[in-house]
Coordinates of C-alpha atoms and ligand atoms in Angstrom, one line a residue:
X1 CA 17.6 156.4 87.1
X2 CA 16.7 153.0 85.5
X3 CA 19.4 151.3 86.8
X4 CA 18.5 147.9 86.1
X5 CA 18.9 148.8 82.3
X6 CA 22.5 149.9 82.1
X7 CA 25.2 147.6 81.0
X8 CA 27.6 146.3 84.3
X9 CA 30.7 148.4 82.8
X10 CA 28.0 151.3 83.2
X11 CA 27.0 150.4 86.5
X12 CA 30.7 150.5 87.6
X13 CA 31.2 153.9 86.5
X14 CA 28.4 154.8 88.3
X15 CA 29.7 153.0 91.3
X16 CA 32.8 155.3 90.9
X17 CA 31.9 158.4 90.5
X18 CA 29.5 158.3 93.5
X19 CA 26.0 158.3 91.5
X20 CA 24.9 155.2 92.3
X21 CA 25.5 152.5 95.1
X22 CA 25.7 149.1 94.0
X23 CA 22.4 148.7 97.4
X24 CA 20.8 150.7 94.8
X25 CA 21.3 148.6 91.6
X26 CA 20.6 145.5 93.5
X27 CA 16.9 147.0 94.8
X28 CA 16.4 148.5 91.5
X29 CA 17.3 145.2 89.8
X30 CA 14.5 143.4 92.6
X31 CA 11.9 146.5 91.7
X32 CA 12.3 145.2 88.3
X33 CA 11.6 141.9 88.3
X34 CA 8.7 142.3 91.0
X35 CA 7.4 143.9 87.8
X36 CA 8.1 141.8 84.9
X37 CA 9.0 138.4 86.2
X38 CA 5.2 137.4 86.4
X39 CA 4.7 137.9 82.3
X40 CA 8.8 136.4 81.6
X41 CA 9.3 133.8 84.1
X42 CA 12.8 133.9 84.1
X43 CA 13.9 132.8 87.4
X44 CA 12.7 129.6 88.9
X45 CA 13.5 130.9 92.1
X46 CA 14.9 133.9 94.3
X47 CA 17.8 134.1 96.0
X48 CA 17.4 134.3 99.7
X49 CA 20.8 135.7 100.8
X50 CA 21.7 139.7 101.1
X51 CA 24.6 140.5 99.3
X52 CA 27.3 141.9 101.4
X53 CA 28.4 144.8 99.4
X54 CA 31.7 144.3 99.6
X55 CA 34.7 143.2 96.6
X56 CA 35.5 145.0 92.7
X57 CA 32.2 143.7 90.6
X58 CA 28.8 144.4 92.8
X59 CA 26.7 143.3 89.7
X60 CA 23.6 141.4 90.3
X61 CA 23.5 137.7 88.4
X62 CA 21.3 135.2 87.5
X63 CA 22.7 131.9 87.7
X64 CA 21.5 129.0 85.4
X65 CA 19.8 126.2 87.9
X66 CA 22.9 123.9 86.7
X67 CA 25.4 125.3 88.5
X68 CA 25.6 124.4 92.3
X69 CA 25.5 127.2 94.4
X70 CA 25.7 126.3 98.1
X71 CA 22.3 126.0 100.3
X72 CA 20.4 127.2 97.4
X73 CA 18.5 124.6 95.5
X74 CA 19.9 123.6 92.3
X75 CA 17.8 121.0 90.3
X76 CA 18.9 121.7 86.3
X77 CA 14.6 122.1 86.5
X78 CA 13.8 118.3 87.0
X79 CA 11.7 117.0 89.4
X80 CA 14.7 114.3 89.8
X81 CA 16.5 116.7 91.6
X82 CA 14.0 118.3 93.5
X83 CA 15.4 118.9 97.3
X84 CA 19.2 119.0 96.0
X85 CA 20.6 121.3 97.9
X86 CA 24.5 121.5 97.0
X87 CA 27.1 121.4 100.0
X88 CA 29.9 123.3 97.9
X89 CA 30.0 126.5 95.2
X90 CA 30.9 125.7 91.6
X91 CA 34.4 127.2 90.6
X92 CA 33.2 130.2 89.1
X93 CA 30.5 130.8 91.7
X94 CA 33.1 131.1 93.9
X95 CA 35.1 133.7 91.4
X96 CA 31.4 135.3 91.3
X97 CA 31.0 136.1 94.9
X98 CA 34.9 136.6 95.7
X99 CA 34.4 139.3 92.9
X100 CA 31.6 140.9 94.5
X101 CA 28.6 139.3 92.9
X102 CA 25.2 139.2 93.9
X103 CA 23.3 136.3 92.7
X104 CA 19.8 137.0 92.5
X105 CA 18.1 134.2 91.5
X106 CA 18.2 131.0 90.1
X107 CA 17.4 130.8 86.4
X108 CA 15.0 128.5 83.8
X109 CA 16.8 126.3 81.4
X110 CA 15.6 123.3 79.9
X111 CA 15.6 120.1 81.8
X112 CA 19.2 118.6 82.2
X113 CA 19.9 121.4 79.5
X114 CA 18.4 119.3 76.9
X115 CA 16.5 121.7 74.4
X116 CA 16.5 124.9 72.7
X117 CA 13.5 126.6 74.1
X118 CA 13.3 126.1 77.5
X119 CA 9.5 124.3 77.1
X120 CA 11.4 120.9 78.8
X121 CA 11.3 122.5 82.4
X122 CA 9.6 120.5 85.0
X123 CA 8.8 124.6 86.4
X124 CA 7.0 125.3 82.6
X125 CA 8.3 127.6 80.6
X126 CA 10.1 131.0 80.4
X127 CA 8.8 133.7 77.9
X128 CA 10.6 135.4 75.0
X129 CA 10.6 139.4 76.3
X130 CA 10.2 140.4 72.7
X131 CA 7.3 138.6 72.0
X132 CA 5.8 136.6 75.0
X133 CA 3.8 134.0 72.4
X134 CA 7.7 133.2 71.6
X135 CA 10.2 130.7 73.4
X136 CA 13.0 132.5 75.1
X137 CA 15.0 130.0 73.5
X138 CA 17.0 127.4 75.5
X139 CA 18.5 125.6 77.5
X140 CA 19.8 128.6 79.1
X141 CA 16.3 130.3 78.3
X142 CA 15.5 131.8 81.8
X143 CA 19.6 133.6 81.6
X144 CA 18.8 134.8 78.6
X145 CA 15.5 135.8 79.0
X146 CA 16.2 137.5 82.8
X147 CA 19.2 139.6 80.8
X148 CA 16.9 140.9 77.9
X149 CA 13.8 141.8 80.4
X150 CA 15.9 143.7 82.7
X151 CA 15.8 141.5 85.5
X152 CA 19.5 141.0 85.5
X153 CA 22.4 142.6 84.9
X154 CA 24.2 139.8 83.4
X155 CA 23.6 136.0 83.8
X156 CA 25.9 132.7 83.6
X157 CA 24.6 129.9 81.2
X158 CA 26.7 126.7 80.2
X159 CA 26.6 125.6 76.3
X160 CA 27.0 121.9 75.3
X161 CA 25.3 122.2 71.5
X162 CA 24.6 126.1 71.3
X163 CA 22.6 126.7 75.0
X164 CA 24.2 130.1 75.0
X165 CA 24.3 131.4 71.9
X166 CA 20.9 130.2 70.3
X167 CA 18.9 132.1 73.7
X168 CA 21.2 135.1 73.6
X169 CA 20.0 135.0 69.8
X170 CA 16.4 134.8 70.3
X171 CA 17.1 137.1 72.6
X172 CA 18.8 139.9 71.1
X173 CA 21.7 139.8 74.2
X174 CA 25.7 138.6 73.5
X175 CA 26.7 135.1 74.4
X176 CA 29.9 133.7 74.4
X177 CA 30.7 129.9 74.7
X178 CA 34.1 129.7 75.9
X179 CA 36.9 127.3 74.8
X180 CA 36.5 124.0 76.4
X181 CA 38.8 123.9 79.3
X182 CA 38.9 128.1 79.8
X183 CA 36.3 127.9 82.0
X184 CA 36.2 125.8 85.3
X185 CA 33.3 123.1 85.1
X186 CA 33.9 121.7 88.7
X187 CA 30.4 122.3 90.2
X188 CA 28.2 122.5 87.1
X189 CA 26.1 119.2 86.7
X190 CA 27.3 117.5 83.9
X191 CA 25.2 117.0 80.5
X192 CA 27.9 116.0 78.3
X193 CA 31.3 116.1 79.6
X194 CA 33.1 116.4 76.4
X195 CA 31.0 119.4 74.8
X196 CA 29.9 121.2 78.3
X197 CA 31.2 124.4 78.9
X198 CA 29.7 127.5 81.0
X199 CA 30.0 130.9 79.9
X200 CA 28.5 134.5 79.7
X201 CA 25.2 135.8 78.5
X202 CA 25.3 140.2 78.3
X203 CA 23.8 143.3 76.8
X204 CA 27.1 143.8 75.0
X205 CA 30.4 142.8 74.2
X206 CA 32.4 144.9 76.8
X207 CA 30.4 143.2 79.7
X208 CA 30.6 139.4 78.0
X209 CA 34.8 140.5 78.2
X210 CA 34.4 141.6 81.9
X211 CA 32.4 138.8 83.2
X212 CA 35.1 136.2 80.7
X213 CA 37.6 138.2 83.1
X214 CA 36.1 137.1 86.2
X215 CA 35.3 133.3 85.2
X216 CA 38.0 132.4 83.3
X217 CA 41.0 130.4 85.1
X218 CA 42.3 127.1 86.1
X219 CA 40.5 125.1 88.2
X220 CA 42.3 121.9 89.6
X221 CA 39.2 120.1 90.5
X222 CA 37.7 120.3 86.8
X223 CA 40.5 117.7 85.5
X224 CA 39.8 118.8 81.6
X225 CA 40.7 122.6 82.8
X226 CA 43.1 124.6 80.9
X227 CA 46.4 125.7 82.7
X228 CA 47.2 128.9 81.1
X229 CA 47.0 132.8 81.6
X230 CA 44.3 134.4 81.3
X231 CA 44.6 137.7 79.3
X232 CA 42.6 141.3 80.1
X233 CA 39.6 140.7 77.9
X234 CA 39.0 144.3 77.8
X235 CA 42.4 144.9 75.7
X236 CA 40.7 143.2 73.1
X237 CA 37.8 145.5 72.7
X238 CA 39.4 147.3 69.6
X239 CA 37.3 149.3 67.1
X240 CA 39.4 147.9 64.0
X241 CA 39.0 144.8 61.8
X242 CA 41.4 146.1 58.9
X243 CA 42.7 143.1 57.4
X244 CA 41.1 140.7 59.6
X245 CA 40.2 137.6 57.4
X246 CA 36.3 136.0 58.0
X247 CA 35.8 133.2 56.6
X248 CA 31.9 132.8 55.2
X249 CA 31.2 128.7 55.1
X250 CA 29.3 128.4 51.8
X251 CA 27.4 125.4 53.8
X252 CA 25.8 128.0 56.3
X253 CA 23.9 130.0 53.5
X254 CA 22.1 127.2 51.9
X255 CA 18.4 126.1 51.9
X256 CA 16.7 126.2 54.9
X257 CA 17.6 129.6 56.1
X258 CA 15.3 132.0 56.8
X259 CA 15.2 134.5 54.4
X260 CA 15.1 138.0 57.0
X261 CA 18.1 136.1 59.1
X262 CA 20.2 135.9 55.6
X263 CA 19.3 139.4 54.9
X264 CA 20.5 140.5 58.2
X265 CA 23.5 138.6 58.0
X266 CA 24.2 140.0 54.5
X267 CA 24.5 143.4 55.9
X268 CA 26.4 142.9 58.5
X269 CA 29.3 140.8 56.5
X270 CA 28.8 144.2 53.6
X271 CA 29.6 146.5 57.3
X272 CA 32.4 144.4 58.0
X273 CA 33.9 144.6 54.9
X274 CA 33.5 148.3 54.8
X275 CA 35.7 148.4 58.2
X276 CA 37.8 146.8 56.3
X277 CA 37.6 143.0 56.9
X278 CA 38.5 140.5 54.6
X279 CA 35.6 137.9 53.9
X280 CA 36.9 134.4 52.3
X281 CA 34.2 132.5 51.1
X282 CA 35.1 128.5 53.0
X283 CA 34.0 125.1 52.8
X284 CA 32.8 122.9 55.7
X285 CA 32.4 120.2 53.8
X286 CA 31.3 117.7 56.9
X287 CA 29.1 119.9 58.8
X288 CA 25.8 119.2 57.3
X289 CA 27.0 115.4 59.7
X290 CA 27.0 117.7 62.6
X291 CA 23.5 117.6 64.3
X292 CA 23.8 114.0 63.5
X293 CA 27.0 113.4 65.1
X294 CA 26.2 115.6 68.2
X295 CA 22.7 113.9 68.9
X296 CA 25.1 110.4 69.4
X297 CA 27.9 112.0 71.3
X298 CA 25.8 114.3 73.6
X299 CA 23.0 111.6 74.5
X300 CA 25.6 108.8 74.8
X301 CA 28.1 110.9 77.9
X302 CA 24.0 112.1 79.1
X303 CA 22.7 108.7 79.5
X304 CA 26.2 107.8 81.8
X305 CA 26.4 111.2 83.6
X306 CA 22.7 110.9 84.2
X307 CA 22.8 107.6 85.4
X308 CA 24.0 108.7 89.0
X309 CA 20.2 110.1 89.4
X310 CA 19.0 106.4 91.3
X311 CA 16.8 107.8 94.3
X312 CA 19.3 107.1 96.3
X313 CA 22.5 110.0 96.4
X314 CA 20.4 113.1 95.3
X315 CA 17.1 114.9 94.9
X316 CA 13.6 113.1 94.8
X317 CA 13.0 109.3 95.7
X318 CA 10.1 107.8 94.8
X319 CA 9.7 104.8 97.6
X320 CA 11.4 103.3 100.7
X321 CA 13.4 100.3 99.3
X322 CA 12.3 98.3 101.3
X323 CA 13.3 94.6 101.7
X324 CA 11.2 92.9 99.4
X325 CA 12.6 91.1 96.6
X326 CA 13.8 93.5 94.0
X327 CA 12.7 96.3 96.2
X328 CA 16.1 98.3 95.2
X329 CA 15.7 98.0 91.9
X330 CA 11.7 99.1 91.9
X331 CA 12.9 102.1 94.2
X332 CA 15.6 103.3 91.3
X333 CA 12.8 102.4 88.2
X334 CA 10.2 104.0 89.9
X335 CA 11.9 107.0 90.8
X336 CA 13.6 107.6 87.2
X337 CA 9.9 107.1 85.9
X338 CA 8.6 109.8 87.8
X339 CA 11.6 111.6 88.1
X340 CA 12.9 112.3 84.6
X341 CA 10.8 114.4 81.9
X342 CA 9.6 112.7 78.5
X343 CA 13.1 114.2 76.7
X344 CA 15.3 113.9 79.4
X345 CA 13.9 109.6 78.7
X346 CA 14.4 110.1 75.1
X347 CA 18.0 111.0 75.2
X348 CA 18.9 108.5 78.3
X349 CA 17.3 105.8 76.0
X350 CA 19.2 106.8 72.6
X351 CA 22.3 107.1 74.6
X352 CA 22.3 103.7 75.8
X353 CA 21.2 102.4 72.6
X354 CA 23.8 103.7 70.8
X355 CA 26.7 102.7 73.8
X356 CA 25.1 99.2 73.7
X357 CA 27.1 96.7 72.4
X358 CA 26.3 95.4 68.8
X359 CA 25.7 99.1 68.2
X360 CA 28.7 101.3 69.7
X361 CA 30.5 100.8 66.9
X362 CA 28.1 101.8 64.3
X363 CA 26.9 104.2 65.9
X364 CA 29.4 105.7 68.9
X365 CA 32.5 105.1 67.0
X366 CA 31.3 106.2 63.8
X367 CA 30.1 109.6 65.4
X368 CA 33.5 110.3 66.9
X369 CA 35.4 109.7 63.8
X370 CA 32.9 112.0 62.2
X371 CA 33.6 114.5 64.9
X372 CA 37.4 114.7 64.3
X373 CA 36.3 115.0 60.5
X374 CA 34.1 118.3 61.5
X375 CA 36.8 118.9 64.0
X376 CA 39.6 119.0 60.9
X377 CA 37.6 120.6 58.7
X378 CA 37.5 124.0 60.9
X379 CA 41.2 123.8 61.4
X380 CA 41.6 123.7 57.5
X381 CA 39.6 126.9 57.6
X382 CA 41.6 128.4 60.5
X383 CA 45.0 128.1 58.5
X384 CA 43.9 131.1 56.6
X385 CA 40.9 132.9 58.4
X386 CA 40.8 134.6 62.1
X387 CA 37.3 134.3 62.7
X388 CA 34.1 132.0 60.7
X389 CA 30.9 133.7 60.4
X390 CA 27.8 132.2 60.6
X391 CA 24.1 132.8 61.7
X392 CA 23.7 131.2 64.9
X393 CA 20.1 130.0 64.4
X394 CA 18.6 129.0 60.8
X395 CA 14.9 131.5 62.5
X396 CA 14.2 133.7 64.9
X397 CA 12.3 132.6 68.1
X398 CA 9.8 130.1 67.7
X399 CA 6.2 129.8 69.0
X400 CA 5.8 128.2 72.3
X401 CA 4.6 124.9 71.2
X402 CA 5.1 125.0 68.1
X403 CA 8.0 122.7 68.3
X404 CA 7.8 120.7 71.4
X405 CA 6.1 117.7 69.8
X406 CA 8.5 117.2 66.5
X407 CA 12.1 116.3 68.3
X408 CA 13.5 116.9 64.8
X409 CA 12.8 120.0 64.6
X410 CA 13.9 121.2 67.7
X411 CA 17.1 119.3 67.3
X412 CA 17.6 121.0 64.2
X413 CA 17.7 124.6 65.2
X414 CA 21.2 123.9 66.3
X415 CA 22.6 123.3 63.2
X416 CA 24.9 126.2 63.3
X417 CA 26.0 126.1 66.9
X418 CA 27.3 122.9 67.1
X419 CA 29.9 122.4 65.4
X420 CA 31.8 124.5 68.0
X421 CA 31.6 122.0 70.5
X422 CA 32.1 119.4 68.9
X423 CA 35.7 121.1 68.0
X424 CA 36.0 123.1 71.4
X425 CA 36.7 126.3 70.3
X426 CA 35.2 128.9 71.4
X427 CA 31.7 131.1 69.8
X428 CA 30.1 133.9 70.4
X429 CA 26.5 135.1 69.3
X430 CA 26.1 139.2 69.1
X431 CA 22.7 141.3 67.7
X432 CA 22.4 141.9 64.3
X433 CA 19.1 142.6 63.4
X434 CA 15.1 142.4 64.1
X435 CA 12.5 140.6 61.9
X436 CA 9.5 142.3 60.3
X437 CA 7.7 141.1 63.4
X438 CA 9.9 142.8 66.1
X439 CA 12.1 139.5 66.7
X440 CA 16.1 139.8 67.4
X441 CA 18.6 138.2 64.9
X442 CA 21.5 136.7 65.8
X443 CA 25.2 136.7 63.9
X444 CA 27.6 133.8 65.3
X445 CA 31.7 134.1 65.2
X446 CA 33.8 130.8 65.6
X447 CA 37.0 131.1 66.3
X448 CA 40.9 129.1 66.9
X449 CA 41.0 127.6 70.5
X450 CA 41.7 130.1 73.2
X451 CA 41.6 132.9 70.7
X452 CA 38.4 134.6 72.8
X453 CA 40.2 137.7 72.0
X454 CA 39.5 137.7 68.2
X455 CA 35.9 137.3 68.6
X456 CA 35.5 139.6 71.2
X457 CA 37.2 142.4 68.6
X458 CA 35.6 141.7 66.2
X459 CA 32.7 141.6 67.6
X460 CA 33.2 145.0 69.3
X461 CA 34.1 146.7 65.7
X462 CA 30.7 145.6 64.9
X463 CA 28.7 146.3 67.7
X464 CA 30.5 150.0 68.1
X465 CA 29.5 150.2 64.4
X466 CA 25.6 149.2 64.4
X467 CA 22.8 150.4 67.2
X468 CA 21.0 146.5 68.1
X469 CA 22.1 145.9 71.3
X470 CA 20.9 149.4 72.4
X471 CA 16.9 148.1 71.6
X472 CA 15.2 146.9 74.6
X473 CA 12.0 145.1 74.9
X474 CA 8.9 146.7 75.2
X475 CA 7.4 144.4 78.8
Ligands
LIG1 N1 19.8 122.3 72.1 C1 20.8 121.4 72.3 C2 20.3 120.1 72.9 O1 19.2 120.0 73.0 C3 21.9 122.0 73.0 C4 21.7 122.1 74.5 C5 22.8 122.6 75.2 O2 23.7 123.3 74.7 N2 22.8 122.4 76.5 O3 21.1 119.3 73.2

């Protein structure tokens, strides 16, 4: 049996009835990457430890190289942090292993989570499984990408401008960026503190509710954590959208997007109306600001966060200090020089241009007041619509290379997954189609704060109702 195929809910059943042992999944999850790993490059390293077999969820995980996981080495792919080796388990890689979690490797992303295909790594690149020419997408490119080839069961990514959703896109997988604050961020190395949030990337919706299950929660050392139950996600897997109102942003279907993703999207807002959804047609009148807004807000909280990366606390240092003149101060240039990756320098340097003063005003202070505009404008539409639909990405995957050396470009293949964290509700990203070349399409639902459950229904109704998630890659 390919066990490294099925769903986690599927290995669980298996687990149950006595077919399969969850020793079994694991080395059939190992056999499998053995395989494909060398063509993917997924992980940028194993795990060492042997699971214990013991607690509810024995699923084998990848884990995004952002999230510290004790005695492994966790470096968000920089060659800043190279040698980091964490002393303590993020929040929910604690709720991973207390559930019974075997972590299996460590996975690609971008450097500091900067990017959207995974082509920033200081480890090179991971590989799209549907089309290896392709970026995986990114910055959690290697979660996705271990998830779509098989070489994981599920994976954890974290989301700060549309990390989970644009890969699980490309990839033709479900991922869900949580509300901010549902999900404890103690122990995942911070990009940009007030848009950060770490979530689920699946093969389907039931497993993206399971693995919600097992992360979501209060967390007293992540100070912007939510205090407040956490429902069964599973109840919300209903087959039934009757009456359900969708609101369709008129903004999200204008020029620029690709003509197969609108034709995929079309059909799948014509299936949810036949199930009996209501579709609004909405306005978003300030999110064509959004990219722009993000690009200040995200680069200003990365140049501070990033700013603790001096040679001298963590990772790499370039040279003794010394006790020459200035010696300190050539220790911390030198190693940020060598240290940090050509975007990882572009964003600490907009940052701090846009915090300096003479320019925070323009620039920071502007951006935040456009954020609360964005911000307002999606509670407008939430007065009278459950869910927003959108595509999550204007394309399908990319070439690898093709847009590494135009910024712009790259930036603005986020243009629909933004706006979500600048607001801090919560988005998932399910299959809805291929292109003519074999590429996945993906279909993005917004939703009110800390309503998870809508977009996990509705989601369900779809997915229950079309076959995409069931394709797998031909490695
Ligand atoms: N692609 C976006 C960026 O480059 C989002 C990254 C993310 O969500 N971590 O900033």
């Amino acid at each position: 049996m390919n066990l490294h195929s099925l769903t986690a809910h599927a290995l669980m059943d298996l687990y149950k009835s006595g077919k399969a042992s969850p020793k079994e999944a694991y080395e059939d999850v190992l056999n499998r990457i053995k395989a494909v790993e060398p063509k993917v490059k997924a992980y940028v390293r194993l795990v060492s430890q042997q699971p214990d077999y013991s607690g509810e969820f024995q699923i084998p995980i990848a884990v995004k190289d952002i999230l510290c996981v004790k005695g492994e080495e966790i470096t968000c792919a920089s060659h800043i942090l190279k040698g980091f080796h964490p002393p303590y388990d993020a929040g929910i890689i604690e709720k991973i292993k207390k559930s019974g979690g075997t972590i299996l490797g460590i996975a690609n992303m971008d450097e500091f989570a900067f990017g959207s295909s995974c082509e920033s790594s200081c480890y090179g690149p991971s590989y799209n499984p549907w089309d290896l020419a392709c970026v995986p997408g990114g910055s959690s490119g290697g979660s996705a990408a271990a998830v779509a080839a098989l070489e994981a069961t599920w994976a954890l990514g974290s989301d700060t401008g549309g990390s989970i959703r644009q890969p699980a896109s490309f990839c033709g997988i479900v991922g869900l960026k949580p509300t901010y604050g549902r999900v404890s961020r103690y122990g995942l190395i911070a990009f940009a503190s007030s848009l950060d949030q770490v979530g689920p990337l699946t093969r389907d919706v039931r497993d993206c509710a399971l693995l919600m299950n097992i992360i979501s929660g209060y967390d007293e050392r992540d100070s912007t954590s939510v205090n407040r139950p956490v429902p069964d996600y599973t109840k919300a897997l209903v087959n039934d959208v009757k009456g359900l109102k969708i609101g369709i942003p008129k903004e999200a279907f204008a020029d620029g997007l690709d003509a197969e993703v609108r034709r995929s999207l079309e059909n799948a807002v014509d299936l949810l109306k036949k199930l009996g959804g209501v579709v609004h047609e909405v306005s978003l009148p300030h999110t064509p600001y959004a990219v722009a807004t993000y690009y200040i807000v995200a680069t200003a909280e990365a140049s501070s966060n990033l700013a603790r990366f001096d040679g001298v606390r963590y990772g790499l240092r370039a040279r003794p200090a010394g006790l020459r003149k200035n010696a300190l101060v050539d220790m911390y240039e030198e190693t940020r020089a060598k240290g940090f990756g050509d975007e990882a320098k572009r964003r600490i340097m907009l940052g701090t241009y846009v915090l300096s003063s003479g320019y925070y005003d323009a620039y920071y202070l502007r951006a935040q007041k456009v954020r609360t505009l964005i911000k307002n404008d999606l509670d407008e539409v939430f007065k009278k619509c459950d869910v927003i639909l959108t595509p999550t990405c204007p394309t399908v995957a990319f070439k690898v290379g093709e847009k590494i050396s135009d910024p712009l470009s790259m930036y603005l293949s986020d243009i629909y997954t933004i706006p979500a964290n600048l607001a801090g509700i919560p988005s998932i990203s399910i299959p809805c189609g291929f292109s003519k070349s074999g590429l996945p399409i993906g279909l993005q639902l917004m939703g009110k704060a800390f309503d998870e459950e809508m977009l996990l229904r509705i989601s369900y109704t779809y997915e229950q109702n079309t076959q995409w998630h069931l394709k797998k890659p031909n490695l």
